[in-house]
mmCIF file of C-alpha atoms and ligand atoms in Angstrom:
data_model
loop_
_atom_site.group_PDB
_atom_site.id
_atom_site.type_symbol
_atom_site.label_atom_id
_atom_site.label_comp_id
_atom_site.label_asym_id
_atom_site.label_seq_id
_atom_site.Cartn_x
_atom_site.Cartn_y
_atom_site.Cartn_z
ATOM 1 C CA MET A 488 159.754 81.777 71.536
ATOM 2 C CA ILE A 489 161.348 84.807 73.196
ATOM 3 C CA THR A 490 164.405 85.821 71.200
ATOM 4 C CA ARG A 491 167.293 87.677 72.739
ATOM 5 C CA GLU A 492 166.291 90.842 70.849
ATOM 6 C CA VAL A 493 162.717 90.684 72.131
ATOM 7 C CA ALA A 494 163.918 90.045 75.697
ATOM 8 C CA GLN A 495 166.306 92.967 75.442
ATOM 9 C CA SER A 496 163.573 95.306 74.190
ATOM 10 C CA ILE A 497 161.271 94.677 77.177
ATOM 11 C CA PRO A 498 161.541 97.450 79.803
ATOM 12 C CA LYS A 499 162.876 96.278 83.155
ATOM 13 C CA VAL A 500 162.947 97.424 86.753
ATOM 14 C CA SER A 501 165.768 95.762 88.655
ATOM 15 C CA LEU A 502 165.314 94.934 92.335
ATOM 16 C CA HIS A 503 167.823 92.105 92.718
ATOM 17 C CA CYS A 504 171.240 92.907 91.309
ATOM 18 C CA HIS A 505 174.377 93.085 93.449
ATOM 19 C CA LEU A 506 177.019 95.706 92.761
ATOM 20 C CA LEU A 507 179.938 93.394 93.617
ATOM 21 C CA GLY A 508 178.378 90.680 91.466
ATOM 22 C CA SER A 509 178.028 92.829 88.362
ATOM 23 C CA VAL A 510 181.647 93.774 87.789
ATOM 24 C CA PRO A 511 182.708 92.858 84.229
ATOM 25 C CA ALA A 512 185.431 90.164 84.196
ATOM 26 C CA ALA A 513 188.049 92.489 82.678
ATOM 27 C CA THR A 514 187.431 95.101 85.368
ATOM 28 C CA ALA A 515 187.572 92.508 88.157
ATOM 29 C CA VAL A 516 190.922 91.185 86.939
ATOM 30 C CA GLU A 517 192.342 94.671 86.415
ATOM 31 C CA LEU A 518 191.291 96.049 89.826
ATOM 32 C CA ALA A 519 192.531 92.937 91.645
ATOM 33 C CA SER A 520 195.936 93.065 90.011
ATOM 34 C CA ARG A 521 196.283 96.818 90.536
ATOM 35 C CA ASN A 522 195.299 96.589 94.187
ATOM 36 C CA GLY A 523 197.323 93.492 95.077
ATOM 37 C CA VAL A 524 194.462 91.003 95.451
ATOM 38 C CA ARG A 525 195.046 87.479 94.157
ATOM 39 C CA PHE A 526 192.205 85.278 92.862
ATOM 40 C CA PRO A 527 192.813 81.534 93.503
ATOM 41 C CA GLY A 528 194.439 79.918 90.474
ATOM 42 C CA ASP A 529 195.372 83.291 88.958
ATOM 43 C CA PRO A 530 192.555 83.208 86.391
ATOM 44 C CA GLY A 531 192.466 85.495 83.372
ATOM 45 C CA VAL A 532 189.570 87.519 81.988
ATOM 46 C CA ASP A 533 188.120 84.441 80.250
ATOM 47 C CA THR A 534 188.229 82.176 83.280
ATOM 48 C CA VAL A 535 187.655 84.363 86.344
ATOM 49 C CA TYR A 536 183.876 83.818 86.207
ATOM 50 C CA ASN A 537 183.672 80.095 85.610
ATOM 51 C CA SER A 538 180.364 79.323 87.296
ATOM 52 C CA ALA A 539 180.891 75.575 86.825
ATOM 53 C CA ALA A 540 183.904 75.836 89.124
ATOM 54 C CA TYR A 541 181.978 77.254 92.099
ATOM 55 C CA ALA A 542 181.647 74.166 94.290
ATOM 56 C CA ASP A 543 178.840 75.784 96.273
ATOM 57 C CA LEU A 544 177.428 79.132 97.323
ATOM 58 C CA GLY A 545 180.301 79.595 99.798
ATOM 59 C CA ASP A 546 182.891 79.089 97.064
ATOM 60 C CA PHE A 547 181.163 81.639 94.855
ATOM 61 C CA LEU A 548 180.962 84.113 97.751
ATOM 62 C CA SER A 549 184.718 83.900 98.415
ATOM 63 C CA LEU A 550 185.346 85.161 94.882
ATOM 64 C CA TYR A 551 182.676 87.828 95.418
ATOM 65 C CA ASP A 552 184.504 88.921 98.600
ATOM 66 C CA LEU A 553 187.819 89.153 96.733
ATOM 67 C CA ILE A 554 186.188 91.455 94.186
ATOM 68 C CA GLY A 555 185.033 93.614 97.084
ATOM 69 C CA ALA A 556 188.519 93.529 98.585
ATOM 70 C CA SER A 557 189.883 94.865 95.248
ATOM 71 C CA LEU A 558 188.071 98.192 95.655
ATOM 72 C CA HIS A 559 190.596 100.611 97.117
ATOM 73 C CA GLN A 560 189.513 104.033 95.887
ATOM 74 C CA ARG A 561 186.404 106.097 95.442
ATOM 75 C CA GLU A 562 187.064 105.902 91.668
ATOM 76 C CA ASP A 563 186.961 102.070 91.787
ATOM 77 C CA TYR A 564 183.429 102.271 93.167
ATOM 78 C CA ARG A 565 182.452 104.902 90.595
ATOM 79 C CA ARG A 566 183.693 102.686 87.813
ATOM 80 C CA ILE A 567 181.998 99.442 88.885
ATOM 81 C CA THR A 568 178.733 101.275 89.580
ATOM 82 C CA TYR A 569 178.823 102.909 86.158
ATOM 83 C CA GLU A 570 179.641 99.629 84.392
ATOM 84 C CA SER A 571 176.969 97.713 86.305
ATOM 85 C CA LEU A 572 174.292 100.293 85.494
ATOM 86 C CA THR A 573 175.205 100.505 81.806
ATOM 87 C CA LEU A 574 176.487 97.071 80.660
ATOM 88 C CA PHE A 575 174.102 95.115 82.916
ATOM 89 C CA GLY A 576 171.445 97.823 83.115
ATOM 90 C CA ALA A 577 170.655 100.441 80.486
ATOM 91 C CA ASP A 578 171.957 98.173 77.682
ATOM 92 C CA HIS A 579 169.137 95.784 78.614
ATOM 93 C CA ASN A 580 166.459 98.445 78.841
ATOM 94 C CA VAL A 581 166.604 98.555 82.643
ATOM 95 C CA TRP A 582 164.881 101.832 83.489
ATOM 96 C CA TYR A 583 165.428 101.750 87.222
ATOM 97 C CA ARG A 584 167.528 99.725 89.676
ATOM 98 C CA GLU A 585 167.729 99.451 93.455
ATOM 99 C CA ILE A 586 171.382 98.365 93.737
ATOM 100 C CA PHE A 587 172.406 95.900 96.446
ATOM 101 C CA VAL A 588 175.608 97.235 97.968
ATOM 102 C CA THR A 589 177.669 95.092 100.340
ATOM 103 C CA PRO A 590 180.308 97.394 101.832
ATOM 104 C CA GLN A 591 182.088 94.911 104.125
ATOM 105 C CA PRO A 592 184.728 93.255 101.924
ATOM 106 C CA SER A 593 186.243 96.581 100.787
ATOM 107 C CA PRO A 594 188.904 98.221 102.969
ATOM 108 C CA LEU A 595 187.373 101.642 102.183
ATOM 109 C CA PRO A 596 185.253 103.459 104.756
ATOM 110 C CA TYR A 597 181.527 103.240 104.006
ATOM 111 C CA ARG A 598 181.235 106.967 103.315
ATOM 112 C CA THR A 599 184.004 106.841 100.663
ATOM 113 C CA ALA A 600 182.447 103.817 98.968
ATOM 114 C CA LEU A 601 179.093 105.586 99.044
ATOM 115 C CA ALA A 602 180.563 108.709 97.428
ATOM 116 C CA GLY A 603 182.016 106.607 94.582
ATOM 117 C CA ILE A 604 178.716 104.778 94.068
ATOM 118 C CA LEU A 605 176.841 108.095 93.899
ATOM 119 C CA ASP A 606 179.383 109.320 91.298
ATOM 120 C CA GLY A 607 178.746 106.211 89.172
ATOM 121 C CA MET A 608 174.952 106.523 89.500
ATOM 122 C CA ARG A 609 175.100 110.157 88.387
ATOM 123 C CA ASP A 610 177.356 109.411 85.408
ATOM 124 C CA ALA A 611 175.252 106.442 84.270
ATOM 125 C CA ARG A 612 172.107 108.560 84.486
ATOM 126 C CA THR A 613 173.707 111.366 82.466
ATOM 127 C CA ASP A 614 174.875 108.999 79.735
ATOM 128 C CA THR A 615 171.897 106.626 79.493
ATOM 129 C CA GLY A 616 168.972 107.953 81.535
ATOM 130 C CA ILE A 617 168.954 104.971 83.938
ATOM 131 C CA GLU A 618 167.686 105.874 87.407
ATOM 132 C CA SER A 619 169.000 104.093 90.464
ATOM 133 C CA ARG A 620 168.935 104.002 94.252
ATOM 134 C CA ILE A 621 170.828 101.995 96.877
ATOM 135 C CA VAL A 622 169.986 99.157 99.259
ATOM 136 C CA VAL A 623 172.818 98.534 101.738
ATOM 137 C CA ALA A 624 173.117 94.816 102.423
ATOM 138 C CA ILE A 625 174.195 93.203 105.682
ATOM 139 C CA ASN A 626 176.452 90.137 105.577
ATOM 140 C CA ARG A 627 174.508 87.576 107.647
ATOM 141 C CA GLU A 628 177.599 85.373 108.063
ATOM 142 C CA HIS A 629 179.077 88.113 110.254
ATOM 143 C CA THR A 630 177.916 89.078 113.741
ATOM 144 C CA VAL A 631 174.762 90.895 114.720
ATOM 145 C CA THR A 632 177.004 93.543 116.330
ATOM 146 C CA GLU A 633 178.591 94.185 112.950
ATOM 147 C CA ALA A 634 175.134 94.391 111.355
ATOM 148 C CA LEU A 635 174.076 96.964 113.936
ATOM 149 C CA SER A 636 177.155 99.103 113.362
ATOM 150 C CA LEU A 637 176.609 99.021 109.590
ATOM 151 C CA VAL A 638 173.029 100.240 110.040
ATOM 152 C CA GLU A 639 174.321 102.942 112.401
ATOM 153 C CA GLU A 640 176.799 104.049 109.718
ATOM 154 C CA VAL A 641 174.085 104.117 107.078
ATOM 155 C CA ILE A 642 172.020 106.351 109.363
ATOM 156 C CA GLU A 643 174.982 108.549 110.253
ATOM 157 C CA HIS A 644 175.864 109.135 106.590
ATOM 158 C CA ARG A 645 172.262 109.226 105.427
ATOM 159 C CA VAL A 646 171.647 110.306 101.824
ATOM 160 C CA ASP A 647 168.334 110.327 99.946
ATOM 161 C CA GLU A 648 169.629 107.724 97.476
ATOM 162 C CA VAL A 649 169.891 105.020 100.172
ATOM 163 C CA LEU A 650 166.344 103.687 100.408
ATOM 164 C CA GLY A 651 166.819 100.701 102.653
ATOM 165 C CA ILE A 652 168.753 97.686 103.882
ATOM 166 C CA GLY A 653 169.025 94.041 102.844
ATOM 167 C CA LEU A 654 170.358 90.766 104.261
ATOM 168 C CA ASP A 655 172.790 88.773 102.105
ATOM 169 C CA TYR A 656 175.115 85.776 102.065
ATOM 170 C CA GLN A 657 174.237 82.248 103.150
ATOM 171 C CA GLU A 658 170.975 81.807 104.981
ATOM 172 C CA VAL A 659 172.166 78.478 106.460
ATOM 173 C CA LEU A 660 175.031 80.305 108.167
ATOM 174 C CA GLY A 661 172.951 83.299 109.244
ATOM 175 C CA PRO A 662 169.303 82.559 110.051
ATOM 176 C CA PRO A 663 167.207 85.723 110.044
ATOM 177 C CA ALA A 664 165.766 86.054 113.576
ATOM 178 C CA PRO A 665 168.962 87.274 115.341
ATOM 179 C CA PHE A 666 169.133 90.249 112.943
ATOM 180 C CA ALA A 667 165.826 91.668 114.187
ATOM 181 C CA PRO A 668 167.524 94.425 116.259
ATOM 182 C CA ALA A 669 169.458 95.714 113.208
ATOM 183 C CA PHE A 670 166.265 95.705 111.161
ATOM 184 C CA ALA A 671 164.374 97.456 113.963
ATOM 185 C CA LEU A 672 167.013 100.187 114.044
ATOM 186 C CA ALA A 673 166.679 100.629 110.278
ATOM 187 C CA GLU A 674 162.888 100.714 110.545
ATOM 188 C CA LYS A 675 163.028 103.365 113.258
ATOM 189 C CA ALA A 676 165.187 105.497 110.944
ATOM 190 C CA GLY A 677 162.645 105.163 108.133
ATOM 191 C CA LEU A 678 164.724 102.757 106.005
ATOM 192 C CA ASN A 679 162.939 100.091 103.941
ATOM 193 C CA ARG A 680 163.825 96.430 104.460
ATOM 194 C CA THR A 681 164.311 93.329 102.346
ATOM 195 C CA ALA A 682 166.216 90.062 102.862
ATOM 196 C CA HIS A 683 167.460 87.027 100.998
ATOM 197 C CA SER A 684 165.931 83.646 101.705
ATOM 198 C CA GLU A 685 167.366 81.097 99.295
ATOM 199 C CA ASN A 686 167.362 77.846 101.202
ATOM 200 C CA GLY A 687 164.476 78.125 103.603
ATOM 201 C CA PRO A 688 162.713 76.668 105.489
ATOM 202 C CA PRO A 689 159.525 78.522 104.424
ATOM 203 C CA ALA A 690 159.047 79.533 108.075
ATOM 204 C CA HIS A 691 161.974 81.921 107.583
ATOM 205 C CA ILE A 692 159.809 83.901 105.182
ATOM 206 C CA GLU A 693 157.397 84.563 108.035
ATOM 207 C CA VAL A 694 160.316 85.555 110.284
ATOM 208 C CA LEU A 695 161.334 88.084 107.621
ATOM 209 C CA LEU A 696 157.800 89.460 107.404
ATOM 210 C CA ASP A 697 156.838 89.402 111.074
ATOM 211 C CA GLU A 698 160.090 89.908 112.983
ATOM 212 C CA LEU A 699 162.317 91.805 110.555
ATOM 213 C CA HIS A 700 159.318 93.608 109.002
ATOM 214 C CA CYS A 701 160.624 93.112 105.472
ATOM 215 C CA ALA A 702 158.627 94.497 102.569
ATOM 216 C CA ARG A 703 160.168 92.114 100.043
ATOM 217 C CA ILE A 704 161.745 88.628 99.890
ATOM 218 C CA ASP A 705 164.785 88.042 97.682
ATOM 219 C CA HIS A 706 164.547 84.568 96.023
ATOM 220 C CA GLY A 707 162.110 82.687 98.327
ATOM 221 C CA TYR A 708 161.291 79.871 95.861
ATOM 222 C CA HIS A 709 160.738 77.457 98.757
ATOM 223 C CA VAL A 710 157.607 79.407 99.708
ATOM 224 C CA VAL A 711 155.609 77.111 97.401
ATOM 225 C CA THR A 712 156.398 74.126 99.630
ATOM 226 C CA ASP A 713 154.096 75.581 102.284
ATOM 227 C CA GLN A 714 150.533 76.209 101.133
ATOM 228 C CA ARG A 715 149.504 78.388 104.039
ATOM 229 C CA ILE A 716 152.502 80.725 103.751
ATOM 230 C CA THR A 717 152.054 80.851 99.974
ATOM 231 C CA ARG A 718 148.417 81.877 100.430
ATOM 232 C CA ARG A 719 149.364 84.482 102.995
ATOM 233 C CA CYS A 720 152.044 85.986 100.724
ATOM 234 C CA ALA A 721 149.617 86.028 97.799
ATOM 235 C CA ASP A 722 146.939 87.725 99.927
ATOM 236 C CA GLN A 723 149.424 90.357 101.102
ATOM 237 C CA GLN A 724 151.034 90.643 97.654
ATOM 238 C CA VAL A 725 154.508 90.203 99.151
ATOM 239 C CA PRO A 726 157.045 90.795 96.368
ATOM 240 C CA PHE A 727 159.531 88.025 95.556
ATOM 241 C CA THR A 728 162.606 89.098 93.596
ATOM 242 C CA CYS A 729 163.527 85.937 91.690
ATOM 243 C CA THR A 730 166.738 85.443 89.731
ATOM 244 C CA PRO A 731 166.136 82.396 87.522
ATOM 245 C CA VAL A 732 169.567 81.736 85.993
ATOM 246 C CA SER A 733 171.830 82.257 89.030
ATOM 247 C CA SER A 734 169.441 80.394 91.347
ATOM 248 C CA ASP A 735 169.262 77.443 89.000
ATOM 249 C CA ILE A 736 173.039 77.169 88.584
ATOM 250 C CA GLY A 737 173.518 77.905 92.286
ATOM 251 C CA GLY A 738 171.239 74.995 93.170
ATOM 252 C CA TYR A 739 168.553 76.750 95.200
ATOM 253 C CA SER A 740 165.873 77.334 92.563
ATOM 254 C CA GLY A 741 164.142 74.082 93.468
ATOM 255 C CA SER A 742 165.028 72.396 90.194
ATOM 256 C CA GLY A 743 168.555 72.970 88.944
ATOM 257 C CA GLU A 744 167.773 71.777 85.427
ATOM 258 C CA GLY A 745 166.505 74.964 83.868
ATOM 259 C CA SER A 746 162.807 74.168 84.241
ATOM 260 C CA HIS A 747 162.184 77.106 86.611
ATOM 261 C CA ARG A 748 159.129 75.178 87.780
ATOM 262 C CA ARG A 749 158.935 76.884 91.168
ATOM 263 C CA ILE A 750 158.706 80.287 89.511
ATOM 264 C CA GLN A 751 155.760 78.930 87.534
ATOM 265 C CA GLN A 752 154.183 77.645 90.763
ATOM 266 C CA MET A 753 154.722 81.060 92.339
ATOM 267 C CA VAL A 754 153.094 82.856 89.403
ATOM 268 C CA ASP A 755 150.207 80.360 89.328
ATOM 269 C CA ALA A 756 149.662 80.861 93.081
ATOM 270 C CA GLY A 757 149.147 84.581 92.480
ATOM 271 C CA LEU A 758 152.402 85.674 94.134
ATOM 272 C CA ARG A 759 153.951 88.967 93.090
ATOM 273 C CA VAL A 760 157.036 87.769 91.208
ATOM 274 C CA CYS A 761 159.770 90.050 89.838
ATOM 275 C CA ILE A 762 162.631 88.817 87.649
ATOM 276 C CA ASP A 763 166.231 90.002 87.783
ATOM 277 C CA SER A 764 169.762 88.786 87.138
ATOM 278 C CA ASP A 765 171.397 88.764 90.629
ATOM 279 C CA VAL A 766 175.153 88.640 89.835
ATOM 280 C CA PRO A 767 175.011 88.625 86.020
ATOM 281 C CA PRO A 768 178.585 88.133 84.722
ATOM 282 C CA MET A 769 179.451 85.700 87.515
ATOM 283 C CA PHE A 770 176.803 83.262 86.213
ATOM 284 C CA GLY A 771 177.103 84.169 82.540
ATOM 285 C CA THR A 772 173.780 85.978 82.411
ATOM 286 C CA ASP A 773 172.315 89.481 82.089
ATOM 287 C CA PRO A 774 168.875 91.042 82.644
ATOM 288 C CA SER A 775 167.644 90.180 79.124
ATOM 289 C CA ASN A 776 168.883 86.602 79.410
ATOM 290 C CA ASP A 777 166.964 86.037 82.648
ATOM 291 C CA TYR A 778 163.735 87.261 81.029
ATOM 292 C CA ARG A 779 164.423 85.094 77.990
ATOM 293 C CA ALA A 780 165.286 82.012 80.079
ATOM 294 C CA VAL A 781 162.163 82.112 82.195
ATOM 295 C CA GLY A 782 159.990 83.054 79.204
ATOM 296 C CA ASN A 783 161.171 80.130 77.115
ATOM 297 C CA ALA A 784 161.231 77.580 79.948
ATOM 298 C CA LEU A 785 157.684 78.408 81.022
ATOM 299 C CA GLY A 786 156.132 79.395 77.688
ATOM 300 C CA TYR A 787 155.498 82.973 78.749
ATOM 301 C CA ASP A 788 154.742 85.609 76.124
ATOM 302 C CA VAL A 789 155.846 89.240 76.114
ATOM 303 C CA ALA A 790 152.725 90.291 78.045
ATOM 304 C CA GLN A 791 153.611 87.974 80.946
ATOM 305 C CA LEU A 792 157.215 89.175 80.939
ATOM 306 C CA VAL A 793 155.999 92.784 81.037
ATOM 307 C CA THR A 794 153.910 91.782 84.062
ATOM 308 C CA PHE A 795 157.168 90.954 85.884
ATOM 309 C CA THR A 796 158.296 94.532 85.205
ATOM 310 C CA ALA A 797 154.948 95.924 86.341
ATOM 311 C CA ASN A 798 155.286 93.855 89.538
ATOM 312 C CA ALA A 799 158.734 95.336 90.135
ATOM 313 C CA ILE A 800 157.349 98.858 89.715
ATOM 314 C CA GLU A 801 154.712 98.122 92.387
ATOM 315 C CA SER A 802 157.381 96.583 94.639
ATOM 316 C CA CYS A 803 160.087 99.231 94.377
ATOM 317 C CA TRP A 804 160.719 101.860 97.040
ATOM 318 C CA LEU A 805 160.390 105.011 94.974
ATOM 319 C CA ASP A 806 157.825 107.514 96.139
ATOM 320 C CA ALA A 807 154.304 107.557 94.703
ATOM 321 C CA SER A 808 154.903 110.144 91.989
ATOM 322 C CA ASP A 809 158.049 108.404 90.688
ATOM 323 C CA LYS A 810 156.159 105.114 90.616
ATOM 324 C CA ASP A 811 153.348 106.809 88.668
ATOM 325 C CA THR A 812 155.909 107.999 86.128
ATOM 326 C CA LEU A 813 157.226 104.440 85.680
ATOM 327 C CA ARG A 814 153.684 103.038 85.406
ATOM 328 C CA ALA A 815 152.783 105.584 82.730
ATOM 329 C CA ARG A 816 156.012 104.922 80.839
ATOM 330 C CA LEU A 817 155.392 101.165 80.886
ATOM 331 C CA ALA A 818 151.773 101.631 79.740
ATOM 332 C CA SER A 819 152.969 103.778 76.870
ATOM 333 C CA TRP A 820 155.640 101.220 75.909
ATOM 334 C CA THR A 821 153.030 98.430 75.986
ATOM 335 C CA ALA A 822 150.626 100.436 73.803
ATOM 336 C CA GLY A 823 153.451 101.172 71.370
ATOM 337 C CA ALA A 824 154.481 97.501 71.249
ATOM 338 C CA ALA A 825 150.854 96.449 70.659
ATOM 339 C CA SER A 826 150.351 98.896 67.789
ATOM 340 C CA HIS A 827 153.688 97.830 66.315
ATOM 341 C CA HIS A 828 152.595 94.177 66.353
ATOM 342 C CA GLY A 829 149.158 95.187 65.062
ATOM 343 C CA THR A 830 150.787 96.880 62.071
ATOM 344 C CA GLU A 831 152.914 93.800 61.440
ATOM 345 C CA ASN A 832 149.840 91.568 61.527
ATOM 346 C CA ASN A 833 147.981 93.802 59.091
ATOM 347 C CA THR A 834 150.661 93.752 56.453
HETATM 348 ZN ZN1 ZN B 1158 171.088 87.987 95.593
#
């Protein structure tokens, strides 16, 4: 049994957490009211994130867009970045995060949003030690032209903290292949690439690997419905950034009843699985809760949960020496945890 305390104590590396989806409810309500944005039904702090009320992924994304539309100043971005990295990061022993940033719903220019995010990353690091970088995510429900201009902006305002690009929003409304030119532009500029694939078909995973040249797949549970693609991804050790709780509630985990059986199939098939919390307050979760949920549903012990963190270290886009530092830190934590348990067993 993985308790909340144990789950919280396990070090984490976060590769699938969205900035706009990790705004605490009180902050979301405050920024919306200050900046003249109205949420449907005028919910309060207790009701704004009622995941049972999201009829589908589209319904959830409209609220997500309104949160983005509530960001009107550089300081708003600083604040939500800081709160995301502390309340849904360092507080859960997240050592490092590659933050998904979707700039489109905010009226602010990309460079102003970026400046605010960098402020928040710096402040969170000063106060808690959490390290972070940025992955700028394209909205696949918008046009390919818009995707190309976003990548051009990212290149124009290039900073070391932006490590790559992603592809977000509903896969059914934005199949991956048409975005190949935007991904090619990013690749040419030396940006890393990842993309969401939550509904499939599994063939889309091969489009992401072969046409968009993605290094990671976000979600991708449907991979296990195709044996050949599963084997290929296991052979190539393609990372999958899984988010158990949000995917289960959102109805694309392959079960929807908390069994997380596809994650088990992925682990058993030798795939490189990482665990994260996606849009934590919007689905009533947090990084510790996702580790706990998958651990308890699948009977995983602390060692297996630490393997998810080790997988995320191998899959992140830091350079080799920073990855070595994380590996060494995790090895030292594991040795410390083992000797702690050894002492307990001896007394
Ligand atoms: Zn996501």
